[in-house]
PDB file of C-alpha atoms in Angstrom:
ATOM      1  CA  LEU A 671     -60.154  88.092  -2.420  1.00 68.00           C
ATOM      2  CA  PRO A 672     -59.976  89.616  -5.898  1.00 76.00           C
ATOM      3  CA  HIS A 673     -58.370  87.373  -8.527  1.00 77.00           C
ATOM      4  CA  GLU A 674     -55.284  89.617  -8.757  1.00 81.00           C
ATOM      5  CA  GLU A 675     -54.620  89.279  -5.018  1.00 82.00           C
ATOM      6  CA  ILE A 676     -55.005  85.502  -5.130  1.00 79.00           C
ATOM      7  CA  ALA A 677     -52.620  85.332  -8.093  1.00 81.00           C
ATOM      8  CA  SER A 678     -50.098  87.526  -6.242  1.00 84.00           C
ATOM      9  CA  ALA A 679     -50.329  85.414  -3.089  1.00 83.00           C
ATOM     10  CA  ILE A 680     -49.762  82.187  -5.017  1.00 85.00           C
ATOM     11  CA  ALA A 681     -46.885  83.755  -6.966  1.00 85.00           C
ATOM     12  CA  ALA A 682     -45.218  84.779  -3.675  1.00 85.00           C
ATOM     13  CA  ALA A 683     -45.673  81.360  -2.055  1.00 85.00           C
ATOM     14  CA  ASP A 684     -43.070  78.610  -2.046  1.00 88.00           C
ATOM     15  CA  VAL A 685     -45.802  76.012  -1.489  1.00 91.00           C
ATOM     16  CA  VAL A 686     -49.592  76.223  -1.562  1.00 91.00           C
ATOM     17  CA  LEU A 687     -51.085  74.563   1.499  1.00 91.00           C
ATOM     18  CA  LEU A 688     -54.693  73.384   1.656  1.00 89.00           C
ATOM     19  CA  ALA A 689     -55.522  72.003   5.084  1.00 86.00           C
ATOM     20  CA  SER A 690     -59.193  71.151   4.849  1.00 82.00           C
ATOM     21  CA  LEU A 691     -61.504  68.588   6.343  1.00 80.00           C
ATOM     22  CA  GLY A 692     -63.769  68.591   3.310  1.00 78.00           C
ATOM     23  CA  GLU A 693     -63.345  69.602  -0.325  1.00 77.00           C
ATOM     24  CA  VAL A 694     -64.654  68.099  -3.533  1.00 76.00           C
ATOM     25  CA  SER A 695     -62.582  69.722  -6.258  1.00 77.00           C
ATOM     26  CA  PRO A 696     -60.421  72.450  -4.729  1.00 84.00           C
ATOM     27  CA  VAL A 697     -59.896  75.309  -7.157  1.00 86.00           C
ATOM     28  CA  SER A 698     -56.940  76.574  -5.099  1.00 87.00           C
ATOM     29  CA  ILE A 699     -54.998  73.434  -6.059  1.00 91.00           C
ATOM     30  CA  LEU A 700     -55.813  73.951  -9.747  1.00 91.00           C
ATOM     31  CA  GLU A 701     -54.626  77.556  -9.373  1.00 91.00           C
ATOM     32  CA  ALA A 702     -51.363  76.336  -7.830  1.00 93.00           C
ATOM     33  CA  MET A 703     -50.946  73.837 -10.682  1.00 94.00           C
ATOM     34  CA  SER A 704     -51.571  76.564 -13.274  1.00 93.00           C
ATOM     35  CA  ARG A 705     -48.709  78.579 -11.771  1.00 93.00           C
ATOM     36  CA  ALA A 706     -46.287  75.627 -11.355  1.00 95.00           C
ATOM     37  CA  LYS A 707     -46.397  75.889  -7.561  1.00 94.00           C
ATOM     38  CA  PRO A 708     -46.047  72.715  -5.508  1.00 95.00           C
ATOM     39  CA  TRP A 709     -48.915  72.084  -3.138  1.00 94.00           C
ATOM     40  CA  VAL A 710     -49.642  70.103  -0.005  1.00 94.00           C
ATOM     41  CA  ALA A 711     -53.178  69.061   0.910  1.00 93.00           C
ATOM     42  CA  THR A 712     -54.970  66.871   3.416  1.00 91.00           C
ATOM     43  CA  PRO A 713     -56.527  63.592   2.205  1.00 91.00           C
ATOM     44  CA  GLU A 714     -60.033  64.985   2.730  1.00 88.00           C
ATOM     45  CA  CYS A 715     -59.495  67.372  -0.177  1.00 84.00           C
ATOM     46  CA  GLY A 716     -61.251  65.083  -2.637  1.00 81.00           C
ATOM     47  CA  ALA A 717     -59.969  65.435  -6.176  1.00 82.00           C
ATOM     48  CA  VAL A 718     -56.404  66.268  -5.106  1.00 86.00           C
ATOM     49  CA  LEU A 719     -55.832  62.526  -5.039  1.00 86.00           C
ATOM     50  CA  ASP A 720     -55.952  62.680  -8.845  1.00 90.00           C
ATOM     51  CA  ASN A 721     -53.872  65.845  -9.333  1.00 92.00           C
ATOM     52  CA  ALA A 722     -50.148  66.123  -9.972  1.00 94.00           C
ATOM     53  CA  GLY A 723     -47.827  68.655  -8.462  1.00 96.00           C
ATOM     54  CA  GLY A 724     -48.281  68.099  -4.779  1.00 95.00           C
ATOM     55  CA  LEU A 725     -48.256  65.895  -1.746  1.00 95.00           C
ATOM     56  CA  ILE A 726     -51.096  64.577   0.366  1.00 94.00           C
ATOM     57  CA  ALA A 727     -50.578  64.318   4.106  1.00 94.00           C
ATOM     58  CA  PRO A 728     -52.797  64.114   7.177  1.00 93.00           C
ATOM     59  CA  LEU A 729     -53.131  67.333   9.149  1.00 89.00           C
ATOM     60  CA  ALA A 730     -50.747  66.121  11.867  1.00 91.00           C
ATOM     61  CA  LYS A 731     -48.033  65.419   9.245  1.00 91.00           C
ATOM     62  CA  LEU A 732     -48.215  68.777   7.418  1.00 90.00           C
ATOM     63  CA  PRO A 733     -45.210  70.344   9.213  1.00 87.00           C
ATOM     64  CA  GLU A 734     -43.046  67.278   8.483  1.00 89.00           C
ATOM     65  CA  THR A 735     -44.191  67.216   4.850  1.00 92.00           C
ATOM     66  CA  LEU A 736     -43.381  70.913   4.421  1.00 90.00           C
ATOM     67  CA  GLN A 737     -39.967  70.358   6.018  1.00 89.00           C
ATOM     68  CA  LYS A 738     -39.234  67.638   3.464  1.00 90.00           C
ATOM     69  CA  LEU A 739     -40.011  70.057   0.628  1.00 90.00           C
ATOM     70  CA  ILE A 740     -37.851  72.719   2.261  1.00 87.00           C
ATOM     71  CA  ALA A 741     -35.012  70.193   2.568  1.00 86.00           C
ATOM     72  CA  ARG A 742     -35.283  69.296  -1.130  1.00 89.00           C
ATOM     73  CA  PRO A 743     -36.131  72.489  -3.075  1.00 90.00           C
ATOM     74  CA  SER A 744     -35.296  70.858  -6.407  1.00 93.00           C
ATOM     75  CA  LEU A 745     -37.962  68.220  -5.757  1.00 93.00           C
ATOM     76  CA  ALA A 746     -40.443  70.943  -4.790  1.00 94.00           C
ATOM     77  CA  GLN A 747     -39.725  72.695  -8.097  1.00 95.00           C
ATOM     78  CA  HIS A 748     -40.097  69.410  -9.978  1.00 96.00           C
ATOM     79  CA  LEU A 749     -43.468  68.842  -8.278  1.00 96.00           C
ATOM     80  CA  GLY A 750     -44.594  72.308  -9.357  1.00 96.00           C
ATOM     81  CA  ARG A 751     -43.506  71.627 -12.931  1.00 97.00           C
ATOM     82  CA  LEU A 752     -45.409  68.304 -12.997  1.00 97.00           C
ATOM     83  CA  GLY A 753     -48.505  70.051 -11.666  1.00 96.00           C
ATOM     84  CA  TRP A 754     -48.249  72.632 -14.436  1.00 96.00           C
ATOM     85  CA  GLU A 755     -47.841  69.896 -17.062  1.00 97.00           C
ATOM     86  CA  HIS A 756     -50.947  68.119 -15.746  1.00 96.00           C
ATOM     87  CA  TRP A 757     -52.889  71.393 -15.655  1.00 94.00           C
ATOM     88  CA  GLN A 758     -51.778  72.250 -19.199  1.00 94.00           C
ATOM     89  CA  ALA A 759     -52.761  68.795 -20.502  1.00 93.00           C
ATOM     90  CA  CYS A 760     -56.117  68.543 -18.724  1.00 91.00           C
ATOM     91  CA  PHE A 761     -57.335  71.747 -17.066  1.00 90.00           C
ATOM     92  CA  SER A 762     -56.193  74.678 -19.224  1.00 90.00           C
ATOM     93  CA  TRP A 763     -58.954  76.857 -20.655  1.00 88.00           C
ATOM     94  CA  GLU A 764     -58.219  75.469 -24.117  1.00 90.00           C
ATOM     95  CA  HIS A 765     -58.658  71.866 -22.988  1.00 89.00           C
ATOM     96  CA  VAL A 766     -61.705  72.486 -20.802  1.00 89.00           C
ATOM     97  CA  GLY A 767     -63.318  74.702 -23.476  1.00 89.00           C
ATOM     98  CA  ALA A 768     -62.831  72.005 -26.114  1.00 90.00           C
ATOM     99  CA  GLY A 769     -64.388  69.447 -23.754  1.00 88.00           C
ATOM    100  CA  TRP A 770     -67.441  71.635 -23.181  1.00 89.00           C
ATOM    101  CA  GLU A 771     -67.758  72.237 -26.909  1.00 91.00           C
ATOM    102  CA  GLN A 772     -67.764  68.481 -27.518  1.00 91.00           C
ATOM    103  CA  ILE A 773     -70.433  67.968 -24.849  1.00 91.00           C
ATOM    104  CA  ILE A 774     -72.632  70.727 -26.284  1.00 92.00           C
ATOM    105  CA  PHE A 775     -72.403  69.530 -29.891  1.00 93.00           C
ATOM    106  CA  THR A 776     -72.138  65.751 -29.464  1.00 92.00           C
ATOM    107  CA  GLY A 777     -73.427  65.035 -25.958  1.00 91.00           C
ATOM    108  CA  LYS A 778     -70.095  63.516 -24.844  1.00 89.00           C
ATOM    109  CA  THR A 779     -66.410  64.252 -24.641  1.00 86.00           C
ATOM    110  CA  SER A 780     -63.596  62.134 -25.964  1.00 83.00           C
ATOM    111  CA  ASP A 781     -60.979  64.020 -23.952  1.00 79.00           C
ATOM    112  CA  SER A 782     -59.582  62.643 -20.740  1.00 80.00           C
ATOM    113  CA  PHE A 783     -58.972  64.684 -17.632  1.00 81.00           C
ATOM    114  CA  GLU A 784     -56.913  61.936 -16.013  1.00 87.00           C
ATOM    115  CA  MET A 785     -53.298  62.481 -15.116  1.00 91.00           C
ATOM    116  CA  PRO A 786     -51.124  61.477 -18.099  1.00 93.00           C
ATOM    117  CA  SER A 787     -49.172  58.294 -17.331  1.00 95.00           C
ATOM    118  CA  PRO A 788     -45.666  59.830 -17.708  1.00 96.00           C
ATOM    119  CA  ILE A 789     -46.639  62.474 -15.133  1.00 96.00           C
ATOM    120  CA  ARG A 790     -48.129  59.808 -12.832  1.00 95.00           C
ATOM    121  CA  LYS A 791     -44.856  57.834 -13.048  1.00 97.00           C
ATOM    122  CA  ALA A 792     -42.758  60.918 -12.254  1.00 97.00           C
ATOM    123  CA  MET A 793     -45.057  61.723  -9.299  1.00 95.00           C
ATOM    124  CA  MET A 794     -44.554  58.208  -7.912  1.00 95.00           C
ATOM    125  CA  GLU A 795     -40.774  58.619  -8.199  1.00 96.00           C
ATOM    126  CA  ILE A 796     -40.816  61.973  -6.384  1.00 94.00           C
ATOM    127  CA  ASN A 797     -43.051  60.581  -3.643  1.00 93.00           C
ATOM    128  CA  ALA A 798     -40.670  57.669  -3.134  1.00 94.00           C
ATOM    129  CA  GLU A 799     -37.696  60.020  -2.963  1.00 93.00           C
ATOM    130  CA  LEU A 800     -39.442  62.327  -0.484  1.00 90.00           C
ATOM    131  CA  ASP A 801     -40.515  59.357   1.654  1.00 89.00           C
ATOM    132  CA  ALA A 802     -36.811  58.681   2.213  1.00 90.00           C
ATOM    133  CA  VAL A 803     -36.111  62.246   3.396  1.00 86.00           C
ATOM    134  CA  ILE A 804     -35.735  62.535   7.155  1.00 82.00           C
ATOM    135  CA  PRO A 805     -36.381  66.109   8.295  1.00 73.00           C
ATOM    136  CA  ASP A 806     -33.592  67.644  10.355  1.00 71.00           C
ATOM    137  CA  PRO A 807     -34.981  68.124  13.890  1.00 67.00           C
ATOM    138  CA  ARG A 808     -32.516  70.982  14.515  1.00 69.00           C
ATOM    139  CA  HIS A 809     -34.392  73.193  12.071  1.00 65.00           C
ATOM    140  CA  ALA A 810     -37.462  75.025  13.197  1.00 59.00           C
ATOM    141  CA  GLY A 811     -40.762  74.113  11.613  1.00 56.00           C
ATOM    142  CA  PRO A 812     -41.748  75.713   8.358  1.00 56.00           C
ATOM    143  CA  LYS A 813     -42.869  79.313   8.387  1.00 55.00           C
ATOM    144  CA  VAL A 814     -46.206  79.866   6.711  1.00 54.00           C
ATOM    145  CA  SER A 815     -46.324  83.322   5.185  1.00 53.00           C
ATOM    146  CA  VAL A 816     -49.515  83.090   3.158  1.00 52.00           C
ATOM    147  CA  ILE A 817     -52.759  81.397   4.097  1.00 53.00           C
ATOM    148  CA  ILE A 818     -55.596  81.588   1.598  1.00 53.00           C
ATOM    149  CA  PRO A 819     -58.895  80.749   3.271  1.00 53.00           C
ATOM    150  CA  THR A 820     -61.691  79.454   1.107  1.00 53.00           C
ATOM    151  CA  TYR A 821     -65.404  79.466   1.733  1.00 51.00           C
ATOM    152  CA  ASN A 822     -67.537  76.812   0.090  1.00 50.00           C
ATOM    153  CA  GLY A 823     -70.968  77.527   1.404  1.00 48.00           C
ATOM    154  CA  PRO A 824     -74.311  78.818   0.221  1.00 48.00           C
TER     155      PRO A 824
END
């Protein structure tokens, strides 16, 4: 998809969902973070374990996890905001460009790409709060309106 269509799809989404059985560093999650969108990914999505702004759940638990976010929209918005803060601090073009510049001129970077500790603490609090949410079985499962397939092959 052209970049504009991907940006439009993410902007229209309530949650970005990445259900994959193998990723290393999923760009779609970084794109969600850059747009303050909460995300949900499977544990096999590699680097998402280190990214703020979303939840990690096994494939079988994705509907329940999405229902929890639907039940608590303020927490979903807070997740999106934390993802954006992490992206801004570590993955924005300014930060990444400065890191590359340091590597080119000095052979190393002094910048960290790790999640800042205040964001990590807030993520732990949101996860604990969402763990306590019991989805209402009377509501139908979440409706997925946008699926963005990715292809990571030669």
